[in-house]
mmCIF file of C-alpha atoms and ligand atoms in Angstrom:
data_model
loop_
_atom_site.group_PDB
_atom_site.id
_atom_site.type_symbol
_atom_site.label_atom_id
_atom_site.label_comp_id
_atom_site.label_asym_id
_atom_site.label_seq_id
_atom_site.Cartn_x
_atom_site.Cartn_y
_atom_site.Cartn_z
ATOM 1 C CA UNK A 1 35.705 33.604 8.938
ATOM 2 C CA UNK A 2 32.115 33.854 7.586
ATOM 3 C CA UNK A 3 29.130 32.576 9.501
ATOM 4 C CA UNK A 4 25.304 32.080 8.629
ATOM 5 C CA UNK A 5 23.154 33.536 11.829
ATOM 6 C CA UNK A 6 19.727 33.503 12.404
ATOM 7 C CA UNK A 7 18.423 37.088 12.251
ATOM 8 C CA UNK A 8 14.941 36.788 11.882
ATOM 9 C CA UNK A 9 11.824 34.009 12.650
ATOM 10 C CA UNK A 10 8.110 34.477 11.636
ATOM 11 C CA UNK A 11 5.223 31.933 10.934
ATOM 12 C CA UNK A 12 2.074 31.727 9.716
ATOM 13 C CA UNK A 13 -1.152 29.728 10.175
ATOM 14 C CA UNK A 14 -4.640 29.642 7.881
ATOM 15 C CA UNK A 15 -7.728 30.288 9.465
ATOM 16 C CA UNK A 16 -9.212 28.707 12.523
ATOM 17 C CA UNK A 17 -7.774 25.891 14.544
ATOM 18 C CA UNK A 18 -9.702 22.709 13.714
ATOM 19 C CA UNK A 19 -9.998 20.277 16.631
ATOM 20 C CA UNK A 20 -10.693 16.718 16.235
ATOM 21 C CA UNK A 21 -13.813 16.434 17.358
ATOM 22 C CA UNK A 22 -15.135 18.788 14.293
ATOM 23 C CA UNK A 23 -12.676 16.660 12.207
ATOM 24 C CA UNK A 24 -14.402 13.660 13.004
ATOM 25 C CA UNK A 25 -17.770 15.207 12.757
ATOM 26 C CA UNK A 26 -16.423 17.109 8.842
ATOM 27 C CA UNK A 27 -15.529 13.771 7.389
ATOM 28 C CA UNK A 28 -17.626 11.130 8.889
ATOM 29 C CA UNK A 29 -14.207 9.634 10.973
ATOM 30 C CA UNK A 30 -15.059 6.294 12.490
ATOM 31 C CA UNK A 31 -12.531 7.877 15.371
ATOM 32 C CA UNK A 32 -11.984 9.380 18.775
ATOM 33 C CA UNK A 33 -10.017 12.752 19.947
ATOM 34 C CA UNK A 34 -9.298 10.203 22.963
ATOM 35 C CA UNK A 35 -7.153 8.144 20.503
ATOM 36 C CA UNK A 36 -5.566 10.920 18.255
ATOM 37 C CA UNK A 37 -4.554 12.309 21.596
ATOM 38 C CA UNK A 38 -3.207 9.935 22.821
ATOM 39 C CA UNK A 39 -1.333 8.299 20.455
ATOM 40 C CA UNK A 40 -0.123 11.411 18.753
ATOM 41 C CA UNK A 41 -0.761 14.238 20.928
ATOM 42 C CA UNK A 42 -2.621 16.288 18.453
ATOM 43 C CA UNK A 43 -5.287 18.459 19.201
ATOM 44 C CA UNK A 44 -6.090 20.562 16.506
ATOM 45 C CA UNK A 45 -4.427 21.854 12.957
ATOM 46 C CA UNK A 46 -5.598 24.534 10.885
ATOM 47 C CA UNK A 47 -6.597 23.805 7.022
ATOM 48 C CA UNK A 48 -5.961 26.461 4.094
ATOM 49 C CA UNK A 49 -9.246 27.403 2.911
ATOM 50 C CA UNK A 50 -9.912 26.328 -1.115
ATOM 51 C CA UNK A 51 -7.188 28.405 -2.749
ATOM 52 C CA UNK A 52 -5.248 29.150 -0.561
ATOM 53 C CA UNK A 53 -1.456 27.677 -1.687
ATOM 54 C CA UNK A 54 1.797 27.337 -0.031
ATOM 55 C CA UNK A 55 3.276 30.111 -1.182
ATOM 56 C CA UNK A 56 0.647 32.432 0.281
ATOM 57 C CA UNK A 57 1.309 30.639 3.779
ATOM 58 C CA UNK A 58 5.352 31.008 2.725
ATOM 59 C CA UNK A 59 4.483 35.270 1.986
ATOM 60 C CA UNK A 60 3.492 35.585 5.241
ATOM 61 C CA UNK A 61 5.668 33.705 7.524
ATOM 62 C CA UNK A 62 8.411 35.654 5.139
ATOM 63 C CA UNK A 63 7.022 39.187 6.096
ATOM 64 C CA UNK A 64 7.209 37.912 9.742
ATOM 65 C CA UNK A 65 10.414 37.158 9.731
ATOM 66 C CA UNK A 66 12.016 39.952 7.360
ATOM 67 C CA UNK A 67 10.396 42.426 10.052
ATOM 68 C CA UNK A 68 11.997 40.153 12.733
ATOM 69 C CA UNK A 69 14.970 40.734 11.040
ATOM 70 C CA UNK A 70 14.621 44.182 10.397
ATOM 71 C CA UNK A 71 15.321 43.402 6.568
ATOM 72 C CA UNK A 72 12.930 43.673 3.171
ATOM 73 C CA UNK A 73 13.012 41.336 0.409
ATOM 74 C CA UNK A 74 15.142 43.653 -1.098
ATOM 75 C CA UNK A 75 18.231 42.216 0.977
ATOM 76 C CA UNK A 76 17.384 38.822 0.148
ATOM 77 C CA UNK A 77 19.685 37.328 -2.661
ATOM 78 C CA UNK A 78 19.157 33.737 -1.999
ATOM 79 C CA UNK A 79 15.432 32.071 -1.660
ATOM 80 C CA UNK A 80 14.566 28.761 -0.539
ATOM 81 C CA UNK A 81 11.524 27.243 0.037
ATOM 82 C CA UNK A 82 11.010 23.183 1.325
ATOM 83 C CA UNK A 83 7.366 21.925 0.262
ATOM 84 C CA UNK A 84 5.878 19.062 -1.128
ATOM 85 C CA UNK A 85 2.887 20.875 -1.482
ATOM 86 C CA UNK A 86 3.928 23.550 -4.435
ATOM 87 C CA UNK A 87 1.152 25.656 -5.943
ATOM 88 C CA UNK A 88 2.198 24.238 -9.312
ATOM 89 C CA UNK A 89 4.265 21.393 -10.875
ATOM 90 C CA UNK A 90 6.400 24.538 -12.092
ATOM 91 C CA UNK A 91 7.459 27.376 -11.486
ATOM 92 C CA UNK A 92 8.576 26.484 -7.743
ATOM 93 C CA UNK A 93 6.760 27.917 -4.999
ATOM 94 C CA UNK A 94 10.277 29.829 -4.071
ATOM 95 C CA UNK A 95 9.707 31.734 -7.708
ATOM 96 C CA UNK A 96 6.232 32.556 -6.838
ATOM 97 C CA UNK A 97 7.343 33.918 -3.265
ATOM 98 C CA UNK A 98 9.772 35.416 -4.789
ATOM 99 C CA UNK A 99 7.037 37.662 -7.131
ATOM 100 C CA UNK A 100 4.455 38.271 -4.089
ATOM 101 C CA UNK A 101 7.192 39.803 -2.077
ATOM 102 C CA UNK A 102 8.059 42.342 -4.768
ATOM 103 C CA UNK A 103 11.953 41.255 -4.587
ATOM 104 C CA UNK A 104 12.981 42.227 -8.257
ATOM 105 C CA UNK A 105 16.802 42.138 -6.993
ATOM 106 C CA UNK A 106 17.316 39.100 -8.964
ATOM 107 C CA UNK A 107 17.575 36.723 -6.282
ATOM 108 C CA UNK A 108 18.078 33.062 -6.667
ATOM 109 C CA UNK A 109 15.193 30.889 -6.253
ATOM 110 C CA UNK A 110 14.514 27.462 -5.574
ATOM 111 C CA UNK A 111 12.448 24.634 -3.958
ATOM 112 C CA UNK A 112 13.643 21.988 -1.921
ATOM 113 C CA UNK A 113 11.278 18.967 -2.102
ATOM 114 C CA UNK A 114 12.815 16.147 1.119
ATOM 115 C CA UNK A 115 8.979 16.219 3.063
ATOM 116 C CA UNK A 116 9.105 16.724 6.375
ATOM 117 C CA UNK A 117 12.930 17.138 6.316
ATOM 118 C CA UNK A 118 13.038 19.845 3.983
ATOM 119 C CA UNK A 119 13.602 22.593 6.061
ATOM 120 C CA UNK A 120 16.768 21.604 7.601
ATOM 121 C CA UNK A 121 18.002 20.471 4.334
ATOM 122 C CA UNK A 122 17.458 23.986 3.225
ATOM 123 C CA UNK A 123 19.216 25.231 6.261
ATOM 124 C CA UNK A 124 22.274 23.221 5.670
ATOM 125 C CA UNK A 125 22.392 24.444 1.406
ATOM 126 C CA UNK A 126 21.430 28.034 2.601
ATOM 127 C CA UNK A 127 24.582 27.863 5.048
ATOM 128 C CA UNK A 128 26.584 26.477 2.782
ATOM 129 C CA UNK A 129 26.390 28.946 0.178
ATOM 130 C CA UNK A 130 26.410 32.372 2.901
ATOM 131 C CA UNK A 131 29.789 30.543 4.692
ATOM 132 C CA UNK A 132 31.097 30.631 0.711
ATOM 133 C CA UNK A 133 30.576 34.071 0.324
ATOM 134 C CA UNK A 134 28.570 34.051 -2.409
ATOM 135 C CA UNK A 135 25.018 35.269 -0.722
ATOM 136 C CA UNK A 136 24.702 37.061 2.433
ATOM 137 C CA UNK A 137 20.861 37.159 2.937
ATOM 138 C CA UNK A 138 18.985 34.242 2.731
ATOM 139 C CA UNK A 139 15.153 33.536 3.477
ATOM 140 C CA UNK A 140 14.437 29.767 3.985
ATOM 141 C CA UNK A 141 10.600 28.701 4.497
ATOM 142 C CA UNK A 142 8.898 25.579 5.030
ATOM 143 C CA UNK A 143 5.401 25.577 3.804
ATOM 144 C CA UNK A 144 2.988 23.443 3.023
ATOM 145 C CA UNK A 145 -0.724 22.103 2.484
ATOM 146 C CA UNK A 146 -0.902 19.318 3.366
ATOM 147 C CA UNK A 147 -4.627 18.824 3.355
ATOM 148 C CA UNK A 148 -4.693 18.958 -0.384
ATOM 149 C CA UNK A 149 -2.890 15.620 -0.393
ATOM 150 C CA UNK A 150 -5.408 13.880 2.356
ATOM 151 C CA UNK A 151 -7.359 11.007 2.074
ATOM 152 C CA UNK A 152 -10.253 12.058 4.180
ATOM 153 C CA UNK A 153 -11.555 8.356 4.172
ATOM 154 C CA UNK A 154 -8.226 7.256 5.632
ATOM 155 C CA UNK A 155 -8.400 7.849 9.509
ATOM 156 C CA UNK A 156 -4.785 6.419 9.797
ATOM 157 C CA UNK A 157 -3.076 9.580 8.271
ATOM 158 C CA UNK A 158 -5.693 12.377 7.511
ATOM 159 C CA UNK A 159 -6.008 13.053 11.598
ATOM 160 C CA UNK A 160 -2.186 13.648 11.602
ATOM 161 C CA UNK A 161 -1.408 16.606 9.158
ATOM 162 C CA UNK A 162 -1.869 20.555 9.478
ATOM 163 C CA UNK A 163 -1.419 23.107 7.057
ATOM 164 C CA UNK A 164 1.275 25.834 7.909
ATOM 165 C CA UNK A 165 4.452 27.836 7.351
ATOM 166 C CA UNK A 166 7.593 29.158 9.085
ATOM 167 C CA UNK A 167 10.712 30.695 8.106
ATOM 168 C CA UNK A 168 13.706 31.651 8.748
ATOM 169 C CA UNK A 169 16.566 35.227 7.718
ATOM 170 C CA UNK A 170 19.978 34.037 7.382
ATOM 171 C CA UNK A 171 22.698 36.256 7.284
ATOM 172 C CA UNK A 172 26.448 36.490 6.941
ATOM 173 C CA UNK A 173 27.952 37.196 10.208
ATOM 174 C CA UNK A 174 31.754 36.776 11.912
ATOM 175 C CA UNK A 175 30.149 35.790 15.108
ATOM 176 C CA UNK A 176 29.139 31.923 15.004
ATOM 177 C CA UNK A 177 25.419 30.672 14.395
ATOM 178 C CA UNK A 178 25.146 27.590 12.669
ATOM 179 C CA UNK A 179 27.800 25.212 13.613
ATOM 180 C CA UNK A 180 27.555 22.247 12.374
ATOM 181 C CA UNK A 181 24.612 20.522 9.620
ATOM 182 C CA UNK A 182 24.145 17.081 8.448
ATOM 183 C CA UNK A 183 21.355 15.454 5.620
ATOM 184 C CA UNK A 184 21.021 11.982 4.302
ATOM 185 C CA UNK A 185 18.271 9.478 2.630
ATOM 186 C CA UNK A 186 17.917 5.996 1.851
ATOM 187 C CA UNK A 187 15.502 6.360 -0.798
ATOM 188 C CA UNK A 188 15.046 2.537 -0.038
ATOM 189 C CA UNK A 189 12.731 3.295 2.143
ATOM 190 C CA UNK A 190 10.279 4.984 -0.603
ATOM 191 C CA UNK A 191 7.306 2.912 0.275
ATOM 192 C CA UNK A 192 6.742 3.203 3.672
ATOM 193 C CA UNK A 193 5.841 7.257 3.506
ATOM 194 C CA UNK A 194 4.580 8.393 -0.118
ATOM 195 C CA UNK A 195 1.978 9.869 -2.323
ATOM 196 C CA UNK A 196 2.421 7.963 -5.073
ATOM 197 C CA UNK A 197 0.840 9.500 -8.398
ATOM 198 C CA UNK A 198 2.173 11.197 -10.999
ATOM 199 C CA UNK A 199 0.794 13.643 -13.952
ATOM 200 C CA UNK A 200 0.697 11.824 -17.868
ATOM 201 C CA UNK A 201 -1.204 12.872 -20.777
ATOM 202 C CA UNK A 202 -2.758 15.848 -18.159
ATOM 203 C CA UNK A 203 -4.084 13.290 -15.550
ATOM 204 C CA UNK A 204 -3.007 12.047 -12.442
ATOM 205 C CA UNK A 205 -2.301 8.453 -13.154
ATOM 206 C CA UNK A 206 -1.796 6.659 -9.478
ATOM 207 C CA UNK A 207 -2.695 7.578 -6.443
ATOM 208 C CA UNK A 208 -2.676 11.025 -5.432
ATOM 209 C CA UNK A 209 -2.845 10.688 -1.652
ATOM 210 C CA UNK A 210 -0.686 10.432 1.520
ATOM 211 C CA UNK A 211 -0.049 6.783 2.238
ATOM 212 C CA UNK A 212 1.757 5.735 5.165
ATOM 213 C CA UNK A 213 2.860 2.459 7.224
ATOM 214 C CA UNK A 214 2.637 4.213 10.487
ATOM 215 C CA UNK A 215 4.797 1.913 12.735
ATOM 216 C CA UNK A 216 7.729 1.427 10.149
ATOM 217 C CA UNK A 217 7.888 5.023 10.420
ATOM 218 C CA UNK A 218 7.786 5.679 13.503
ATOM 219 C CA UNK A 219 10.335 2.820 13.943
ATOM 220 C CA UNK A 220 12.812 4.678 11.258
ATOM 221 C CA UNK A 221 12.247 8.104 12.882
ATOM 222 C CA UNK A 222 13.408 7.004 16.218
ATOM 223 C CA UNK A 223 16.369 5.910 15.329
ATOM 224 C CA UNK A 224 17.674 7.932 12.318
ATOM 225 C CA UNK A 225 16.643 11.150 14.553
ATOM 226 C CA UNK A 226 18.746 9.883 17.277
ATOM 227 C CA UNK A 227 21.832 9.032 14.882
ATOM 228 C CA UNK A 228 22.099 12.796 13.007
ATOM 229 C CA UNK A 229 21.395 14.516 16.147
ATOM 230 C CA UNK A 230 24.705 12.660 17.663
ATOM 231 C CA UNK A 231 25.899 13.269 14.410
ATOM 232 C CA UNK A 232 26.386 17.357 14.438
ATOM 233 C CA UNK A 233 26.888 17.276 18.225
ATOM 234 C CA UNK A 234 30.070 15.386 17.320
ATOM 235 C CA UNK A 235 30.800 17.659 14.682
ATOM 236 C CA UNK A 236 30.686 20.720 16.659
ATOM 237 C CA UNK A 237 32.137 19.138 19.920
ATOM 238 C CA UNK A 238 29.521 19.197 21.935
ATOM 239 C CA UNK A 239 26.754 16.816 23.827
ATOM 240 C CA UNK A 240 23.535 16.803 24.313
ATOM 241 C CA UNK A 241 23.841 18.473 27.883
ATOM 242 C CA UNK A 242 24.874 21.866 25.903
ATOM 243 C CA UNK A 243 21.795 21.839 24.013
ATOM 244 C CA UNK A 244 19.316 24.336 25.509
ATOM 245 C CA UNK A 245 16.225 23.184 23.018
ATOM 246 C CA UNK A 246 15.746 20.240 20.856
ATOM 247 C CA UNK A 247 13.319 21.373 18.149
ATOM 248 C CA UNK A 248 12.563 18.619 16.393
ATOM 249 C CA UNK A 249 10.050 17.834 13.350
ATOM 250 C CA UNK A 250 6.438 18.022 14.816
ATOM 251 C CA UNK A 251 5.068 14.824 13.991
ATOM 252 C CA UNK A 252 4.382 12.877 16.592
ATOM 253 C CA UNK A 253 4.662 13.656 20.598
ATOM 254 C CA UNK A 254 5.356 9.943 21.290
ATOM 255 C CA UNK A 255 7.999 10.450 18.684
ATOM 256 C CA UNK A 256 9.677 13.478 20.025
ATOM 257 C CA UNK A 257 10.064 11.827 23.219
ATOM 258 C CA UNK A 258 11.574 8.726 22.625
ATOM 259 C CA UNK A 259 14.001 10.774 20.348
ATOM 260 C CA UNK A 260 14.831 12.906 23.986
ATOM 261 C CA UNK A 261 14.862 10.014 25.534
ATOM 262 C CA UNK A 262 17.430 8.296 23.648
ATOM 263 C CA UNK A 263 19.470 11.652 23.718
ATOM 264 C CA UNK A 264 19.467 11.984 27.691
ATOM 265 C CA UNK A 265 17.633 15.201 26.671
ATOM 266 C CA UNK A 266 14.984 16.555 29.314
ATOM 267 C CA UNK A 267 11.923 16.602 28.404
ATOM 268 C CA UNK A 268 10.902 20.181 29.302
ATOM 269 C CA UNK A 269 14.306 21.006 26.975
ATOM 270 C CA UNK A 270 12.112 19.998 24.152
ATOM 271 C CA UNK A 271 9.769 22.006 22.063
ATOM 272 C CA UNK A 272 6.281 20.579 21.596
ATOM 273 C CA UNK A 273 3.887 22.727 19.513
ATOM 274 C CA UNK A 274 2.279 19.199 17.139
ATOM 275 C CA UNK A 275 -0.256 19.204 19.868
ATOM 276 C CA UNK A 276 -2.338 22.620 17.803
ATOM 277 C CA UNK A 277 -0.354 22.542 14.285
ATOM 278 C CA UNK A 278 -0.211 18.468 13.570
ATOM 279 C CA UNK A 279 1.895 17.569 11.030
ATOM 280 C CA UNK A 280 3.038 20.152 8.981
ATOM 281 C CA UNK A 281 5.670 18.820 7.040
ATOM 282 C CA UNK A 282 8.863 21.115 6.234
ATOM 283 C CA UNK A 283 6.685 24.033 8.083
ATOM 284 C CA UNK A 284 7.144 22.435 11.224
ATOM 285 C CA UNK A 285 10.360 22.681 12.385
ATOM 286 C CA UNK A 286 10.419 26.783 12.079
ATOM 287 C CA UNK A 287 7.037 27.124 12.674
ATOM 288 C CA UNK A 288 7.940 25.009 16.326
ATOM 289 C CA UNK A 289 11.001 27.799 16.583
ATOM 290 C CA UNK A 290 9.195 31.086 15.776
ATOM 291 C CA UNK A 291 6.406 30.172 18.545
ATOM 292 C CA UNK A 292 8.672 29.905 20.744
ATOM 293 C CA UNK A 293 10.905 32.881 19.811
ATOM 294 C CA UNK A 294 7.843 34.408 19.995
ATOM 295 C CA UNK A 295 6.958 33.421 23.192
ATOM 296 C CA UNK A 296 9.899 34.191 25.104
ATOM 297 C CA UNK A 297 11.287 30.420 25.515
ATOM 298 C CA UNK A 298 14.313 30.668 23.169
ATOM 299 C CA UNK A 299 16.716 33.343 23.498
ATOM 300 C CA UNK A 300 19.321 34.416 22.076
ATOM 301 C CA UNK A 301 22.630 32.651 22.643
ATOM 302 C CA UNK A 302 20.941 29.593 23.677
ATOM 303 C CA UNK A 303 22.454 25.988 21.846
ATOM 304 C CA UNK A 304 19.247 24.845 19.491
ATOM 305 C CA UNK A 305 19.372 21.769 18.071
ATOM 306 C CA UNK A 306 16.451 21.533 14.865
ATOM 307 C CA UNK A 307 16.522 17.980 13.347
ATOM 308 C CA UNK A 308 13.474 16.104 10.954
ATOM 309 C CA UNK A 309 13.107 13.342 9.310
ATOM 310 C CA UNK A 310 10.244 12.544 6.426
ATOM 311 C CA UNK A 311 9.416 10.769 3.259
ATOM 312 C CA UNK A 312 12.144 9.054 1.163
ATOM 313 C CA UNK A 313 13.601 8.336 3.373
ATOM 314 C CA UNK A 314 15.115 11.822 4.270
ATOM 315 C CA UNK A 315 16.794 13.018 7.376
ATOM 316 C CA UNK A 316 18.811 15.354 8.863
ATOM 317 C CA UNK A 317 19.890 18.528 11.620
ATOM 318 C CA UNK A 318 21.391 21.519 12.383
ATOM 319 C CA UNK A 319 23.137 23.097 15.520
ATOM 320 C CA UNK A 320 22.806 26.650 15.725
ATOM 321 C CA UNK A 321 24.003 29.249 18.464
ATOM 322 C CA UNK A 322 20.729 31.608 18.126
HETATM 323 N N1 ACO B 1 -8.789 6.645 15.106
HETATM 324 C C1 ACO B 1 -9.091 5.463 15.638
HETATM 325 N N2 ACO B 1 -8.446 4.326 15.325
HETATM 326 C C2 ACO B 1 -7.451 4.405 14.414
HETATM 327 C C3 ACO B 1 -7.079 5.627 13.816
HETATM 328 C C4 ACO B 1 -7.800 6.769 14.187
HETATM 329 N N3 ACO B 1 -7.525 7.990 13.668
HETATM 330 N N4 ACO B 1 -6.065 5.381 12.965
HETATM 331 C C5 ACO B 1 -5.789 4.066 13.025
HETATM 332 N N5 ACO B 1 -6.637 3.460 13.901
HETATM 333 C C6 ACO B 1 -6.718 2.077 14.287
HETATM 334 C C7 ACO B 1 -6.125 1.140 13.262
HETATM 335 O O1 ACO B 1 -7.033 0.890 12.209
HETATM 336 C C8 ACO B 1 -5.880 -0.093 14.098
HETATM 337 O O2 ACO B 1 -7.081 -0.778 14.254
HETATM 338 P P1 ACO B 1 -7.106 -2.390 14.272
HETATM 339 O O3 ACO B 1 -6.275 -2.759 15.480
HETATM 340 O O4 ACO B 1 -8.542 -2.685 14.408
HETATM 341 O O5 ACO B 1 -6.490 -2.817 12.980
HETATM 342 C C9 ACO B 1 -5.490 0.494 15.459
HETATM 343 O O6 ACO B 1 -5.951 1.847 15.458
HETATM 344 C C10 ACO B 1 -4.019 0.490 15.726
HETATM 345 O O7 ACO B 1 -3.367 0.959 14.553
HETATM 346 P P2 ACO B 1 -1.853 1.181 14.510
HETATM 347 O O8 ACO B 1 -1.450 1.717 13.171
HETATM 348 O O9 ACO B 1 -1.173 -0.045 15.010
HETATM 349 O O10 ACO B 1 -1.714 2.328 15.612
HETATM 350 P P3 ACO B 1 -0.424 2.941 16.210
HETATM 351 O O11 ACO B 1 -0.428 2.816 17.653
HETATM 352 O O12 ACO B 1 0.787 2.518 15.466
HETATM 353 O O13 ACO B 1 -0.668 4.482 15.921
HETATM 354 C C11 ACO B 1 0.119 6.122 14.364
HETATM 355 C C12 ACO B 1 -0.788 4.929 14.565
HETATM 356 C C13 ACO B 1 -0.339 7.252 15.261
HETATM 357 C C14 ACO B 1 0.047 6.573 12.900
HETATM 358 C C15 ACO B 1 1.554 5.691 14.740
HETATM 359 O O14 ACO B 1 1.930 4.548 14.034
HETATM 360 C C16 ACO B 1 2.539 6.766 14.480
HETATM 361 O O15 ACO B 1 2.572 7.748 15.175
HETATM 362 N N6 ACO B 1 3.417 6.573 13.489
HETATM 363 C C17 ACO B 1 4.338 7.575 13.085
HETATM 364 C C18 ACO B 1 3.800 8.132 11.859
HETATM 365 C C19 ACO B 1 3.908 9.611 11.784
HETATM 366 O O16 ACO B 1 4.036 10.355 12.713
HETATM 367 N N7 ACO B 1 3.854 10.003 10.542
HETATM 368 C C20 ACO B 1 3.923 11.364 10.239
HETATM 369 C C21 ACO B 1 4.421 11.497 8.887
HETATM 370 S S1 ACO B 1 6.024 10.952 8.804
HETATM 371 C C22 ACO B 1 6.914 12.095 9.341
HETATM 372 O O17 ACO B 1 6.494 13.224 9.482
HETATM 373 C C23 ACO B 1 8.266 11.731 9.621
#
């Protein structure tokens, strides 16, 4: 029986934290850090500096975790990066990773673009394909930057969002890692979390920012994160008293919690790190993980259980052994 383990976690964040009060201050924010506090826990978030793409953040998070791993890109044969911040409209931001970290093996490479949900939907295709025996080394990254996509004049959503990366070696194994994965959308749900423009004729034609109805989302994130997390626990025979961390997408800490909440999941069993990375989309979720792999929290042959939910609508989550 073939298995996809974890091996390896690293991470990466630009520059200096920004806290809200120089936020405010930068763009003129008729706002408070009282209020971005306190309704979304956030602190600070660090911003790429002018040039600075995703797959630069997605390099280094990649060295950090091939070291982790005790691996070079040379043992990679399968590359996947989530983003919905790629350098360019194409090639993907997994080819250009693929060229800074010198791996000339051939290895496949590919984007997966499902926002703030990306990640664990490349988890799941990453397992899928090691479990079929057709790659044994995969890197999967989230990475983003998301502050190219801001609308600095909108205090609603440009408080919320950090730029960042994380990722993640997965490797063929016969003892058991991931055990169970699930991913949906209900692409009905387009307008409530988009950034709606489009190239033509070499200009953007619509709008090229993050727009968001905050409360339908937060509404929709409750519940679908709930749902997929009882989802794989089901799948792998387990409950939510098993589950040593929740990890979930870093959006929101009034989100995370009523998501433990409605799991009967403590909430010192779940991983918080939104409060000095915001939002950073499909970064979030292993950037959350490799902090606190780093930090001692997480060890190995505890029950994690990584779940996110963004734009589309898109959801999903894994269960891993780590
Ligand atoms: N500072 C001060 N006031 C603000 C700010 C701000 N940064 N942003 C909005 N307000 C104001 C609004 O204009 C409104 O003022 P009004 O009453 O005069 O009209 C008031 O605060 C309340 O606005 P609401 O939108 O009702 O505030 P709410 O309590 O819903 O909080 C928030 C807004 C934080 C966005 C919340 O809806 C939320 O957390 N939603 C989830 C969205 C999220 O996390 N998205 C992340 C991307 S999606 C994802 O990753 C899955």
């Amino acid at each position: 029986m073939i298995y996809t383990r974890i091996s390896g976690t690293g991470s990466y964040l630009p520059g200096e934290p920004v806290g809200n009060a120089a936020l405010i201050a930068a763009h003129g924010l008729d706002s408070s850090d009282e209020w971005i506090v306190e309704r979304t826990g956030i602190r600070s978030r660090h911003l790429a500096a002018a040039g600075v793409t995703s797959s630069d953040l997605a390099l280094e998070a990649s060295r950090h975790a091939l070291q982790a791993a005790g691996r070079t890109a040379a043992d990679v044969d399968l590359i996947i990066v989530a983003t919905s911040t790629p350098d360019y409209v194409f090639p993907s931001a997994a080819a250009l990773l693929q060229s800074k970290l010198g791996n000339i093996n051939g290895a496949a490479a590919f984007d997966v673009q499902a926002v703030c949900s990306g990640f664990v939907y490349g988890l799941t295709i990453a397992d899928k394909f090691i479990r079929s025996g057709s790659h044994k080394c995969a890197l999967v990254v989230g990475a983003e930057v998301f502050s190219r996509i801001l609308d600095w004049k909108d205090r609603g959503t440009c408080v919320l969002f950090g730029d960042g990366a994380g990722a993640v070696v997965l490797e063929a194994s016969d003892q058991p890692g991931l055990l169970s994965s699930a991913f949906h959308a209900d692409g009905s749900h387009h307008g409530i979390l988009s950034v709606p423009g489009q190239l033509c004729g070499g200009v953007v034609t619509g709008d090229p920012f993050l727009r968001m109805d905050g409360q339908a989302v937060f509404k929709f994130a409750v519940k679908v994160l709930a749902d997929v997390a009882n989802e794989v626990l089901g799948a792998a025979g387990m409950t939510a008293a098993q589950v040593d961390w929740l990890i979930p997408h870093q959006a929101n800490v009034r989100i995370m919690q009523a998501t433990a909440k409605r799991l009967h999941i403590a909430p010192e069993n779940c991983i918080v790190t939104v409060g000095h990375h915001g939002n950073t989309s499909a970064a979030s979720i292993p950037l959350a993980l490799d902090e606190s792999v780093r930090a001692g929290r997480i060890q190995r042959g505890q029950h994690l259980l990584l779940e996110g939910v963004g734009g589309g609508f898109t959801w999903g989550a894994t269960l891993l052994k780590f």
